[in-house]
Amino acid sequence: NNVLKNRIGTVWVQRVVYVPSEFCERDVQLRLGTIVDADTTYVNGVQVGKTDYFYPPRRYNIPGGILKHGKNVITVRVTINNNVGEFKEDMPYCIKADENELPLDGIWNARVAAVEEPLGPQTFFTWHPTALYNRMIYPLRNISFNAVLFYQGESNTRYPEDYEYLMIDMVKEWRSLFGYKVPFIFAKLPYFRGESWEIPGDDWEDLRDAQQRAADRIEDCTIAELYDLGEYNESHTQNKKEVAKRLYDEYRMLLRSIER
């Protein structure tokens, strides 16, 4: 968030850590929070993980034998593509072996490797009207579904006032295409405060309200509550299993109400 604040490029980040013997001859997990944007991570020169975008938490397994008793070197090649590069605060940064953790907070060394000006505007045809519909929805017109589980909305938080009406029109359009009144279950956005602790997530709250209003107005439709699964600094909740369970529970209850 300094030399590359308004540019893109790569930065090497490195930390020396002293490891006790009980972490060495077994498989352990390296946790590096969330990194913006991409990373390739090495332990003692051995690549242990790679992520190409910034959403997933970094949880990399270190096979037994890579860590040595005493001095070890963790090296991360961070690639900033189009955001302000950072290691997200208030995330776990440690080496974890069952219930034992070796913290990695403190001073890391960093060296800028390459700096470039940001890319100019790009054309993504998938973001243009009709592109996703024609490529991903229209081809499904002859397939029958028990229900549609719909998890989306983060990109609409900038204009939540439109969302209710967009959802109502979308459901109407899809049902017309499929030829029957397929049930819909929406996933309500989880808790999130915005891009930093200082920026409140008011637009997210407005979007959640719009999702609820749409679900209330659409026949054979309900919504799964995910608010408690969110973190203030993660726009995508990591507990995907619980998300799936709640959507399935809502689906079962909706079907029972429809059958009555």
XYZ file of C-alpha atoms in Angstrom:
260
model
C 0.000 0.000 0.000
C 2.866 2.380 -0.739
C 5.169 2.120 -3.751
C 2.594 0.059 -5.713
C -0.478 1.891 -4.500
C -1.423 3.199 -7.931
C 0.483 0.676 -10.009
C 0.693 -3.053 -10.630
C 3.630 -5.395 -10.294
C 5.293 -8.027 -8.134
C 6.755 -7.949 -4.645
C 8.849 -10.594 -2.887
C 7.999 -10.902 0.813
C 10.119 -13.036 3.121
C 10.248 -14.080 6.740
C 12.725 -16.146 8.749
C 11.017 -18.291 11.359
C 12.528 -20.603 13.964
C 10.641 -23.896 14.115
C 10.648 -26.387 17.000
C 11.233 -30.048 16.213
C 7.608 -31.102 16.812
C 6.554 -29.183 13.659
C 9.140 -30.748 11.362
C 8.591 -34.447 10.723
C 4.851 -34.219 10.046
C 2.395 -32.539 7.704
C 1.438 -29.049 8.902
C -0.522 -26.144 7.451
C 0.759 -22.698 6.515
C -1.894 -20.014 6.950
C -1.267 -16.683 5.264
C -4.609 -14.922 5.691
C -5.815 -13.444 2.410
C -3.383 -11.869 -0.050
C -4.228 -9.268 -2.701
C -4.023 -10.251 -5.514
C -2.117 -13.468 -6.370
C 0.721 -15.339 -4.723
C 3.221 -18.151 -5.108
C 4.543 -19.326 -1.746
C 7.733 -21.213 -0.906
C 9.094 -22.769 2.271
C 12.851 -23.336 2.266
C 12.818 -22.963 -1.509
C 10.049 -25.540 -2.061
C 6.782 -24.296 -3.565
C 3.942 -25.207 -1.199
C 1.077 -23.242 -2.713
C -0.205 -20.876 -5.367
C -3.387 -18.815 -5.733
C -4.197 -16.736 -8.803
C -6.678 -14.238 -7.304
C -7.324 -12.581 -3.981
C -10.542 -14.066 -2.615
C -9.486 -17.467 -1.218
C -7.795 -17.714 2.184
C -4.267 -19.017 1.874
C -4.149 -22.463 3.499
C -1.152 -24.363 2.195
C -0.097 -27.807 3.361
C 3.578 -28.299 4.153
C 4.563 -31.980 3.851
C 6.685 -33.472 6.594
C 10.404 -33.026 6.045
C 10.290 -29.565 4.418
C 10.504 -27.703 7.711
C 13.786 -28.073 9.597
C 14.446 -27.732 13.278
C 15.705 -24.190 13.753
C 15.917 -21.575 11.017
C 13.420 -21.733 8.113
C 12.615 -19.253 5.339
C 9.106 -18.483 4.055
C 9.050 -16.581 0.759
C 5.942 -15.204 -0.958
C 5.870 -13.789 -4.479
C 2.908 -11.394 -4.471
C 1.464 -10.302 -7.810
C -0.705 -7.172 -7.854
C -2.900 -7.158 -10.955
C -5.475 -4.415 -10.467
C -5.940 -3.753 -6.740
C -3.938 -2.259 -3.888
C -1.665 -5.090 -2.828
C -1.893 -6.174 0.785
C -1.972 -8.926 3.350
C -5.432 -8.619 4.915
C -5.436 -7.654 8.575
C -7.081 -9.700 11.330
C -6.543 -12.960 9.462
C -4.628 -16.001 10.735
C -0.914 -15.903 9.924
C 0.742 -18.965 11.401
C 2.030 -22.503 10.941
C -0.574 -24.835 12.404
C -0.092 -28.403 13.605
C -3.332 -29.680 15.130
C -3.930 -27.417 18.132
C -0.411 -25.951 18.139
C 0.321 -22.735 16.277
C 3.565 -20.987 15.435
C 2.698 -17.295 14.860
C 4.078 -15.471 11.837
C 3.158 -11.920 12.796
C 5.935 -9.386 13.134
C 8.416 -7.886 10.674
C 8.759 -9.368 7.188
C 11.290 -8.254 4.593
C 9.965 -7.062 1.239
C 11.474 -6.161 -2.109
C 9.681 -4.740 -5.125
C 10.584 -6.818 -8.163
C 8.611 -5.185 -10.972
C 6.443 -2.099 -11.349
C 4.114 -1.282 -14.219
C 1.416 1.246 -14.911
C -2.133 -0.136 -14.576
C -3.698 -1.615 -17.668
C -6.140 0.521 -19.563
C -9.853 -0.261 -19.808
C -10.545 -3.792 -21.009
C -13.568 -5.247 -22.734
C -15.133 -8.248 -21.026
C -17.914 -9.507 -23.236
C -19.329 -11.632 -20.421
C -20.258 -8.402 -18.636
C -22.217 -7.036 -21.573
C -26.001 -7.408 -21.847
C -27.194 -10.821 -23.141
C -23.712 -12.408 -23.063
C -24.099 -14.557 -19.938
C -27.750 -15.229 -20.691
C -27.133 -16.463 -24.220
C -24.106 -18.555 -23.286
C -25.117 -19.974 -19.898
C -28.895 -19.744 -19.401
C -30.532 -20.104 -22.813
C -28.801 -23.470 -23.523
C -30.581 -24.882 -20.426
C -34.055 -24.188 -21.821
C -34.893 -27.890 -22.394
C -33.659 -29.116 -18.999
C -35.943 -29.479 -15.992
C -34.900 -28.320 -12.518
C -36.292 -28.973 -9.054
C -35.213 -25.466 -8.042
C -32.722 -22.687 -8.660
C -30.287 -21.805 -5.850
C -29.058 -18.280 -6.550
C -25.995 -16.844 -4.770
C -25.101 -13.433 -6.182
C -25.240 -9.765 -5.286
C -21.824 -8.489 -4.176
C -21.276 -6.652 -7.464
C -24.698 -5.005 -7.168
C -24.024 -3.342 -3.809
C -23.025 -0.154 -5.625
C -26.613 0.318 -6.816
C -28.863 -1.658 -4.450
C -31.942 0.395 -5.338
C -32.262 -1.500 -8.648
C -31.770 -5.000 -7.322
C -35.309 -5.832 -6.215
C -36.741 -5.092 -9.653
C -33.883 -6.791 -11.497
C -34.441 -9.989 -9.532
C -38.186 -9.983 -10.108
C -37.692 -9.508 -13.843
C -34.938 -12.134 -14.005
C -37.055 -14.806 -12.304
C -39.946 -13.999 -14.615
C -37.677 -14.277 -17.666
C -36.116 -17.575 -16.588
C -39.460 -19.145 -15.786
C -40.758 -18.072 -19.177
C -37.735 -19.667 -20.838
C -37.984 -22.924 -18.883
C -41.741 -23.118 -19.403
C -42.738 -23.715 -15.793
C -42.646 -21.965 -12.418
C -39.338 -23.291 -11.105
C -38.862 -22.484 -7.365
C -36.118 -19.986 -6.470
C -34.031 -19.839 -3.300
C -31.809 -16.771 -2.863
C -28.709 -16.635 -0.677
C -28.792 -13.418 1.323
C -25.420 -11.669 1.398
C -23.342 -12.347 4.528
C -21.977 -9.717 6.877
C -19.216 -7.511 5.408
C -18.062 -4.032 6.366
C -16.509 -2.960 3.082
C -12.985 -2.646 1.775
C -11.591 -1.593 5.144
C -12.651 -1.323 8.776
C -13.387 2.382 8.358
C -15.844 1.901 5.484
C -19.223 0.689 6.743
C -21.095 -1.877 4.713
C -24.286 0.184 4.439
C -24.707 -0.688 0.756
C -24.500 -4.374 1.660
C -27.302 -3.907 4.166
C -29.392 -2.106 1.531
C -28.746 -4.966 -0.889
C -29.819 -7.537 1.690
C -33.049 -5.600 2.187
C -33.611 -5.578 -1.578
C -33.022 -9.333 -1.727
C -35.607 -9.880 0.996
C -38.179 -7.654 -0.706
C -37.691 -9.494 -3.991
C -38.061 -12.886 -2.318
C -41.239 -11.708 -0.593
C -42.771 -10.520 -3.871
C -41.878 -13.544 -6.014
C -44.188 -16.528 -5.785
C -42.588 -19.874 -4.831
C -39.440 -18.127 -3.664
C -37.574 -17.930 -0.376
C -34.224 -16.776 0.964
C -31.442 -18.308 3.087
C -30.016 -16.162 5.885
C -26.187 -16.072 5.876
C -25.465 -12.909 7.855
C -23.770 -14.689 10.759
C -21.379 -16.533 8.425
C -19.648 -13.353 7.215
C -16.507 -11.590 8.402
C -15.948 -7.849 8.261
C -12.925 -8.204 5.959
C -14.004 -11.102 3.713
C -16.599 -10.520 1.012
C -16.943 -14.275 0.371
C -17.801 -16.410 3.374
C -15.505 -19.407 3.747
C -18.008 -21.739 5.397
C -19.422 -23.058 2.130
C -20.751 -26.247 3.715
C -23.078 -24.304 6.009
C -24.204 -22.140 3.080
C -25.153 -25.291 1.168
C -26.982 -26.729 4.170
C -29.057 -23.591 4.700
C -29.990 -23.389 1.026
C -31.029 -27.034 1.096
C -33.085 -26.538 4.264
C -34.897 -23.586 2.682
C -35.456 -25.640 -0.461
C -37.112 -28.458 1.515
C -39.346 -26.075 3.437
C -40.330 -24.260 0.239
C -41.262 -27.523 -1.470
C -43.430 -28.530 1.474
C -45.264 -25.206 1.320
C -45.788 -25.531 -2.430
C -47.143 -29.107 -2.089
C -49.787 -27.924 0.370
